[in-house]
Amino acid sequence: MKKTEDKFDLPQGTLDLLIMRVVALGPIHGYAIAQRIQQMSREALQVQQGSLYPALHRLEYKKLLSSKWKPSDTGREAKFYELTVRGRAQLKTETENWTRLTDVVGLVLKGTVEGIG
Amino acid sequence: MSWLGRFFAHERLETELDKEVRFHFESQVADKVRVGVSENEARRLTRLEFGGMEQVKEDCREKRGTMWLETIGRDVRYALRRLRGAPVFSCMVVLTLALGLGANTAIFTLVHAILLRSLPVTDPSRLYRIGDQMHCCYFGSFESNDGDFDLFSYDLFRQFQQASPEFEQLAAVQAGGGSYTVRWGDSPAKSLRTEYVSGNYFTTFGVNTFAGRPLSPGDDTKGAAPVVVLSYSAWQREFDGNPNVIGATLHLDQHAFVVVGVAPPGFYGDRVAPFPPDMWMPLASEPVMEGANSSLLQPDTAWLYAIGRMRPDVNLGVLQTKLSGVLRQWMGTLSTFTARGGAAEIPRQHVVLSPAGGGIQKVQQQTGTGLRILLFLSSVVLLIACANIANLLLARSMAQRAEIAVRIGLGATRGRIIQQILMESLILSVIGGVVGLGVAYFGSRAILALAFPLSRNMPVSADPSWVVLAFAFGTSILTGLLFAGVPAWVSSGTQPADAARGMNRSTRDHASIPQRLLLVFQVALSMVLIVCAFLATRSLYNLEHQRTGIETANRYTVQIDLNGPGYTSDRLNGIYREIEDHFSALPGMTAVSFARYLPLENNIWGSCVLLQGHPAPGPKDDCFSNWNRVSTNFLQSIGVPVLRGRGFSQDDETSAVPVVIVNQAFVKHFFAGKDALGQRFGVNDLEFSSAFQIVGVFADFKLEDAHGDVRPLFLRPRGQQYMGYNAPDQQAAEVSSLYLTRMVLQFDRPQQDVEQLVRSTIAKVDPNIPVVRVLSYPAMVANNFNQDRLLARLTEAFGILALLLASVGLYGVISYSAVRRTSEIGIRMALGASRSMIVSLMLRSAFVQFFAGLVIGVPAALFASRMMQHLLYEISSDDPWAFVGSVAVLGVCAAVAALIPAMRAASVDPIRALRTE
């Protein structure tokens, strides 16, 4: 498997957030979620099945996602995931947390230390 | 879906998971095909990217959180399959555990039922008793040498009641029970057990009635209408649960009593007793029944225990001091205690408060030591059983070493291996526990029958309670983990490389060290049990074959009641003679005699003997002698010879000169062995010290306690009344002593169904005379040794079990090591070793363990046997023969158990031995 320079490992817990963001757009099955994340990250993130499905199942058991079996575009039955009310609330708080965290981390990384400059 | 839902929806979740992952796979393949990759290539690439579809699934399954449960399920199925594959091994383990656990649980059932159980009453933890001794049943002086009082007169009880508002209720109960003849309408008379209690008895225990009303303080006042409350079991048994009994009038002896209520089922009174009361009567009715001989009216006759319900937050120490003060002050007012130097003793007198949630602890005190020793010994049996099972498991896990090594090689973790082995033993221990409960159930029934053979409706049941079930279950699980832990740990340490190396080829193996240690441990514990069995058996033998001084062969004892049918004292001699004539006319009858008490019946009374011409004895002088009233040929009927002077004659029965005959112990104690014939003495008061003249001396025999020494005894003839008493209570006591309720029937050959014969013969004389009990004399004597027999039989059973288990253990270890060393033996024999050399090689290690076991076992047995020292009769706890015998028995068993596999090992064909893998 080739490994490109612009692909990197996701920090712990980030995958859940990305999955919920993608699912928030509408009912979607696992394969499409992986594709969508890849597209949206401009190919920088490639989600492995080995992490995707355990994460999906964990979110479902935590009642953040719900699922339904429906025919897909190809006509085959696929398991479609949807955000629950709880999931939507969770996505909102986690997105806020994430934004705040990256802002703060960015501030520190970009800023100059007073007294040195 | 909930966690549990996920567990049960296992099948559906699996299909869906498979479908979902497969969909992903197919979509990925389809995408690749769409951009021009060939179908086969696309599949190959996708499979590579997936990196193992099963791994993905496994990770998803883990997220369900039910994995551990499924693993356990799998382990259980796996373990069951493996156990079915080794039926001999499984049965051995289950049987060993069931016996060990059964023995333990059976004893615990009794310990729980007798020692640990509370009375079935409201809040038993608040019940306290004034007193911690078990004096019984009537006392009229200082009670113990250290001044500890526990038996009180009614007068003193009332003083306690008034002085202690700390008790919400303080009740008095009769120390010894009695029995009266009860008649209801035309139904035949029956003898029922009774107990006098104060009016607040049921209030104190917080117990209501099943029907009717309980006794009330109003019933317990002088002149109140006499009433009784029946026990539920007596109501069912004696009156068939007839509701008409409630409110009906019964006749107790000649007195009318109204049944006001029936106690609730399960309520057996204030103590666990072999003969619980059938009815409770108010104290105030005692003078009604006993007339001038009543104890209630005597301020110094102690015959009551005091038990009460304590208020919360009472300082027991303060209350105890206060009550002791009340006791001493009360004693100071009575000449019984102050006269003849007694006043100096009063400051030492006191009472001790004791918890009474379990009731009056009489049976508990009698059986406690024995039961605790048995619990200890049965635990030792269980330990031996555990050691055996550990050995079996160890041998089994050794045999499976190659298999385990392969599994470890394939990636099984140490934890998984241990988990599976533990699961196997856990299953075995659960099965063993269930079978053991069955053993325990029948075991405790058998033990109860051994411990209390003559009891009737004793409130101790062999049915396992929840506590017992929890105990058995807990113990089986604990032992399961205990005995499986070592083998599991040892075998999980197997190196995978061993499997390839052909590790069965060995001369030594370190893993067998735990096995050998277990064996040493087993030998040591078996030694403890066998020594105890030897001692207890020998002690019982000594008791049963001691010289009690009486003949019991072909003799029967009969208890009748003459008070009940209303015989007045002047009619007694007539009815005695009539009964005697009827029985003497029976074929095969050698002798018929009457007595007030029978030797070794466990019931006797006594008096302080006042010798003519001697000063009155002080409080510390032992002036006590038992006494009994008997018919002319009583001594002859129990085979006791008169040594000096004469026995009683027919003339004594009616003659005016009171005569007595005494035993050798009496002469020794009161006359220092000098000639007692012609001497005079009396009882009650110095003024009567010339009342009785000694006309004969008879041979000693044991009267009350078969374990103790012969105590002084004097006999008075039937019908002979001392007319010198002038106080009404003394006269009443003298008259009541004329009622002889025991008979001895001596036949010339063994008899069938004597009870029927006795009942029909008595009925011919007077159908109104109730026959209370018919018992062969040997059975009555044997009843003295119930505890000793229980201890002996159970330690024997435990000892045999231990011997069996240890032998099997030894046999197993030797034969196992023989198999392991087959190729070594082959080499030795090929090099010229003889068969006897091989045998001695195999035996050497067995004997090292045997002697190591003895080194630990002998001191351990000395320690254990010392615990039972005071339960032993005429044998010391370090009796050398018991120890030598135990070593010999153990040695023979060990030799046989080791020799068989050793011989087999030596008989192997060297060529074949060398070829074994």
CSV table of N, CA, C and O in Angstrom, one decimal, chain A residues 1 29-32 34-35 46-58 60-61 63 67 69 72 74 76-79 81, chain B residues 1-2 6 13 15-17 19-29 31-32 34 46 48-50 56 59-61 63-65:
chain,number,residue,atom,x,y,z
A,1,MET,N,0.9,-1.2,0.0
A,1,MET,CA,0.0,0.0,0.0
A,1,MET,C,0.9,1.2,0.0
A,1,MET,O,1.8,1.4,0.8
A,29,HIS,N,-24.6,5.1,4.1
A,29,HIS,CA,-24.0,3.8,4.6
A,29,HIS,C,-22.5,3.9,4.7
A,29,HIS,O,-21.9,4.9,4.4
A,30,GLY,N,-21.9,2.9,5.3
A,30,GLY,CA,-20.5,2.9,5.8
A,30,GLY,C,-19.5,3.2,4.6
A,30,GLY,O,-18.6,4.0,4.8
A,31,TYR,N,-19.7,2.6,3.5
A,31,TYR,CA,-18.8,2.8,2.4
A,31,TYR,C,-18.8,4.2,2.0
A,31,TYR,O,-17.7,4.8,1.8
A,32,ALA,N,-20.0,4.8,1.8
A,32,ALA,CA,-20.1,6.2,1.4
A,32,ALA,C,-19.5,7.1,2.4
A,32,ALA,O,-18.9,8.1,2.1
A,34,ALA,N,-16.8,6.5,4.3
A,34,ALA,CA,-15.4,6.5,4.0
A,34,ALA,C,-15.0,7.4,2.8
A,34,ALA,O,-14.1,8.2,2.9
A,35,GLN,N,-15.8,7.2,1.8
A,35,GLN,CA,-15.6,8.0,0.5
A,35,GLN,C,-15.7,9.4,0.8
A,35,GLN,O,-14.9,10.2,0.4
A,46,GLN,N,-7.7,8.9,4.8
A,46,GLN,CA,-8.3,7.7,4.2
A,46,GLN,C,-8.7,6.9,5.4
A,46,GLN,O,-7.8,6.5,6.2
A,47,VAL,N,-10.0,6.6,5.6
A,47,VAL,CA,-10.4,5.9,6.7
A,47,VAL,C,-10.4,4.4,6.4
A,47,VAL,O,-11.0,4.0,5.4
A,48,GLN,N,-9.7,3.7,7.3
A,48,GLN,CA,-9.6,2.2,7.1
A,48,GLN,C,-10.9,1.6,7.6
A,48,GLN,O,-11.5,2.0,8.6
A,49,GLN,N,-11.3,0.5,7.0
A,49,GLN,CA,-12.5,-0.3,7.4
A,49,GLN,C,-12.4,-0.7,8.9
A,49,GLN,O,-13.3,-0.7,9.6
A,50,GLY,N,-11.1,-1.1,9.2
A,50,GLY,CA,-10.8,-1.6,10.5
A,50,GLY,C,-11.1,-0.6,11.6
A,50,GLY,O,-11.3,-1.0,12.8
A,51,SER,N,-11.1,0.7,11.3
A,51,SER,CA,-11.4,1.7,12.3
A,51,SER,C,-12.8,2.2,12.1
A,51,SER,O,-13.5,2.5,13.1
A,52,LEU,N,-13.3,2.3,10.9
A,52,LEU,CA,-14.6,2.8,10.6
A,52,LEU,C,-15.7,2.0,11.2
A,52,LEU,O,-16.5,2.6,12.0
A,53,TYR,N,-15.8,0.7,11.0
A,53,TYR,CA,-16.9,0.0,11.4
A,53,TYR,C,-17.0,-0.2,13.0
A,53,TYR,O,-18.1,0.1,13.5
A,54,PRO,N,-15.9,-0.5,13.6
A,54,PRO,CA,-16.0,-0.4,15.1
A,54,PRO,C,-16.5,0.9,15.6
A,54,PRO,O,-17.3,0.9,16.5
A,55,ALA,N,-16.0,2.0,15.0
A,55,ALA,CA,-16.4,3.3,15.4
A,55,ALA,C,-17.9,3.5,15.2
A,55,ALA,O,-18.7,4.0,16.1
A,56,LEU,N,-18.4,3.1,14.0
A,56,LEU,CA,-19.8,3.2,13.7
A,56,LEU,C,-20.7,2.4,14.7
A,56,LEU,O,-21.7,2.9,15.3
A,57,HIS,N,-20.2,1.2,15.0
A,57,HIS,CA,-21.0,0.4,16.0
A,57,HIS,C,-21.0,0.9,17.4
A,57,HIS,O,-22.0,0.9,18.1
A,58,ARG,N,-19.8,1.5,17.7
A,58,ARG,CA,-19.7,2.1,19.1
A,58,ARG,C,-20.7,3.2,19.2
A,58,ARG,O,-21.4,3.4,20.2
A,60,GLU,N,-23.3,3.7,17.5
A,60,GLU,CA,-24.7,3.2,17.5
A,60,GLU,C,-25.1,2.7,18.8
A,60,GLU,O,-26.2,3.0,19.3
A,61,TYR,N,-24.2,2.0,19.5
A,61,TYR,CA,-24.5,1.4,20.8
A,61,TYR,C,-24.6,2.6,21.9
A,61,TYR,O,-25.4,2.4,22.8
A,63,LYS,N,-26.1,5.2,21.2
A,63,LYS,CA,-27.3,5.8,20.8
A,63,LYS,C,-27.1,7.2,20.2
A,63,LYS,O,-27.9,8.1,20.3
A,67,SER,N,-29.7,3.2,12.9
A,67,SER,CA,-29.4,2.7,11.6
A,67,SER,C,-30.7,2.0,11.0
A,67,SER,O,-31.6,1.7,11.8
A,69,TRP,N,-31.9,-0.6,7.4
A,69,TRP,CA,-31.5,-1.3,6.2
A,69,TRP,C,-32.3,-0.8,5.0
A,69,TRP,O,-33.5,-0.8,5.1
A,72,SER,N,-29.5,0.5,-1.6
A,72,SER,CA,-28.5,1.6,-2.0
A,72,SER,C,-28.7,1.9,-3.5
A,72,SER,O,-29.6,1.4,-4.1
A,74,THR,N,-27.0,1.0,-5.9
A,74,THR,CA,-26.8,-0.2,-6.8
A,74,THR,C,-27.9,-1.1,-6.6
A,74,THR,O,-27.9,-2.2,-7.3
A,76,ARG,N,-28.5,-3.0,-4.0
A,76,ARG,CA,-28.2,-3.9,-2.9
A,76,ARG,C,-28.6,-3.3,-1.5
A,76,ARG,O,-28.6,-2.1,-1.4
A,77,GLU,N,-29.0,-4.1,-0.6
A,77,GLU,CA,-29.4,-3.6,0.7
A,77,GLU,C,-28.2,-3.1,1.4
A,77,GLU,O,-27.1,-3.8,1.4
A,78,ALA,N,-28.2,-1.9,2.0
A,78,ALA,CA,-27.1,-1.4,2.8
A,78,ALA,C,-27.6,-0.9,4.1
A,78,ALA,O,-28.8,-0.5,4.3
A,79,LYS,N,-26.7,-0.8,5.1
A,79,LYS,CA,-27.0,-0.3,6.4
A,79,LYS,C,-26.8,1.2,6.4
A,79,LYS,O,-25.7,1.7,6.3
A,81,TYR,N,-26.9,4.9,8.1
A,81,TYR,CA,-26.8,5.5,9.5
A,81,TYR,C,-27.4,6.9,9.5
A,81,TYR,O,-27.3,7.6,8.5
B,1,MET,N,-30.6,-0.7,21.5
B,1,MET,CA,-30.7,-2.0,22.0
B,1,MET,C,-29.8,-2.1,23.3
B,1,MET,O,-28.7,-1.6,23.3
B,2,SER,N,-30.3,-2.7,24.3
B,2,SER,CA,-29.6,-2.7,25.5
B,2,SER,C,-28.5,-3.8,25.4
B,2,SER,O,-28.4,-4.6,24.5
B,6,ARG,N,-28.4,-7.1,23.2
B,6,ARG,CA,-27.3,-7.4,22.2
B,6,ARG,C,-26.8,-8.8,22.4
B,6,ARG,O,-26.5,-9.5,21.4
B,13,LEU,N,-27.2,-10.0,14.9
B,13,LEU,CA,-26.2,-9.0,14.8
B,13,LEU,C,-25.0,-9.6,14.0
B,13,LEU,O,-24.4,-8.9,13.2
B,15,THR,N,-25.2,-11.8,11.5
B,15,THR,CA,-25.6,-11.8,10.0
B,15,THR,C,-25.5,-10.3,9.5
B,15,THR,O,-25.0,-10.1,8.4
B,16,GLU,N,-26.0,-9.4,10.3
B,16,GLU,CA,-26.0,-8.0,9.8
B,16,GLU,C,-24.6,-7.5,9.7
B,16,GLU,O,-24.3,-6.8,8.7
B,17,LEU,N,-23.7,-7.9,10.6
B,17,LEU,CA,-22.4,-7.4,10.6
B,17,LEU,C,-21.7,-8.0,9.3
B,17,LEU,O,-21.0,-7.2,8.5
B,19,LYS,N,-23.2,-8.9,6.5
B,19,LYS,CA,-23.8,-8.2,5.4
B,19,LYS,C,-23.2,-6.8,5.1
B,19,LYS,O,-22.9,-6.5,4.0
B,20,GLU,N,-23.0,-6.1,6.2
B,20,GLU,CA,-22.6,-4.7,6.2
B,20,GLU,C,-21.1,-4.7,5.6
B,20,GLU,O,-20.8,-3.9,4.7
B,21,VAL,N,-20.3,-5.5,6.2
B,21,VAL,CA,-18.9,-5.5,5.8
B,21,VAL,C,-18.7,-6.0,4.4
B,21,VAL,O,-18.0,-5.5,3.6
B,22,ARG,N,-19.6,-7.1,4.0
B,22,ARG,CA,-19.5,-7.6,2.7
B,22,ARG,C,-20.0,-6.5,1.7
B,22,ARG,O,-19.4,-6.4,0.6
B,23,PHE,N,-21.0,-5.7,2.1
B,23,PHE,CA,-21.4,-4.6,1.2
B,23,PHE,C,-20.3,-3.6,0.9
B,23,PHE,O,-20.1,-3.2,-0.2
B,24,HIS,N,-19.6,-3.3,1.9
B,24,HIS,CA,-18.5,-2.4,1.8
B,24,HIS,C,-17.5,-3.0,0.8
B,24,HIS,O,-17.0,-2.3,-0.1
B,25,PHE,N,-17.1,-4.2,1.0
B,25,PHE,CA,-16.2,-4.9,0.2
B,25,PHE,C,-16.6,-4.9,-1.3
B,25,PHE,O,-15.9,-4.5,-2.2
B,26,GLU,N,-17.9,-5.3,-1.5
B,26,GLU,CA,-18.4,-5.4,-2.9
B,26,GLU,C,-18.4,-4.0,-3.5
B,26,GLU,O,-18.1,-3.8,-4.7
B,27,SER,N,-18.8,-2.9,-2.7
B,27,SER,CA,-18.8,-1.6,-3.3
B,27,SER,C,-17.4,-1.2,-3.7
B,27,SER,O,-17.2,-0.6,-4.8
B,28,GLN,N,-16.4,-1.5,-2.9
B,28,GLN,CA,-15.1,-1.1,-3.2
B,28,GLN,C,-14.6,-1.9,-4.5
B,28,GLN,O,-13.9,-1.2,-5.3
B,29,VAL,N,-14.9,-3.1,-4.6
B,29,VAL,CA,-14.6,-3.9,-5.8
B,29,VAL,C,-15.2,-3.3,-7.0
B,29,VAL,O,-14.6,-3.0,-8.0
B,31,ASP,N,-16.2,-0.2,-7.5
B,31,ASP,CA,-15.6,1.0,-7.8
B,31,ASP,C,-14.3,0.8,-8.6
B,31,ASP,O,-14.0,1.5,-9.6
B,32,LYS,N,-13.6,-0.2,-8.2
B,32,LYS,CA,-12.3,-0.5,-8.9
B,32,LYS,C,-12.6,-1.0,-10.3
B,32,LYS,O,-11.9,-0.6,-11.3
B,34,ARG,N,-15.1,-0.3,-12.1
B,34,ARG,CA,-15.6,0.8,-12.8
B,34,ARG,C,-14.4,1.6,-13.5
B,34,ARG,O,-14.6,2.1,-14.6
B,46,THR,N,-8.7,-5.2,-3.1
B,46,THR,CA,-9.6,-4.9,-2.0
B,46,THR,C,-9.3,-5.7,-0.8
B,46,THR,O,-9.2,-5.2,0.3
B,48,LEU,N,-6.5,-6.9,0.0
B,48,LEU,CA,-5.3,-6.4,0.6
B,48,LEU,C,-5.5,-5.2,1.5
B,48,LEU,O,-5.1,-5.1,2.6
B,49,GLU,N,-6.4,-4.3,0.9
B,49,GLU,CA,-6.7,-3.0,1.6
B,49,GLU,C,-7.4,-3.3,2.9
B,49,GLU,O,-7.2,-2.7,3.9
B,50,PHE,N,-8.3,-4.3,2.8
B,50,PHE,CA,-9.1,-4.6,4.0
B,50,PHE,C,-8.3,-5.1,5.1
B,50,PHE,O,-8.6,-4.8,6.3
B,56,VAL,N,-11.7,-7.1,11.1
B,56,VAL,CA,-12.7,-5.9,11.2
B,56,VAL,C,-13.9,-6.4,12.0
B,56,VAL,O,-14.4,-5.7,12.9
B,59,ASP,N,-13.3,-6.7,15.7
B,59,ASP,CA,-13.2,-5.4,16.4
B,59,ASP,C,-14.6,-4.8,16.6
B,59,ASP,O,-14.9,-4.2,17.7
B,60,CYS,N,-15.5,-5.0,15.6
B,60,CYS,CA,-16.9,-4.6,15.8
B,60,CYS,C,-17.6,-5.3,16.9
B,60,CYS,O,-18.3,-4.8,17.7
B,61,ARG,N,-17.3,-6.7,17.0
B,61,ARG,CA,-18.0,-7.5,18.0
B,61,ARG,C,-17.6,-7.0,19.4
B,61,ARG,O,-18.4,-6.9,20.3
B,63,LYS,N,-17.0,-4.1,20.3
B,63,LYS,CA,-17.7,-2.9,20.7
B,63,LYS,C,-19.1,-3.2,21.3
B,63,LYS,O,-19.7,-2.4,22.0
B,64,ARG,N,-19.6,-4.4,21.1
B,64,ARG,CA,-20.9,-4.8,21.7
B,64,ARG,C,-20.8,-4.9,23.2
B,64,ARG,O,-21.8,-4.9,23.9
B,65,GLY,N,-19.6,-5.2,23.7
B,65,GLY,CA,-19.4,-5.3,25.2
B,65,GLY,C,-20.0,-6.6,25.7
B,65,GLY,O,-20.1,-6.8,26.9
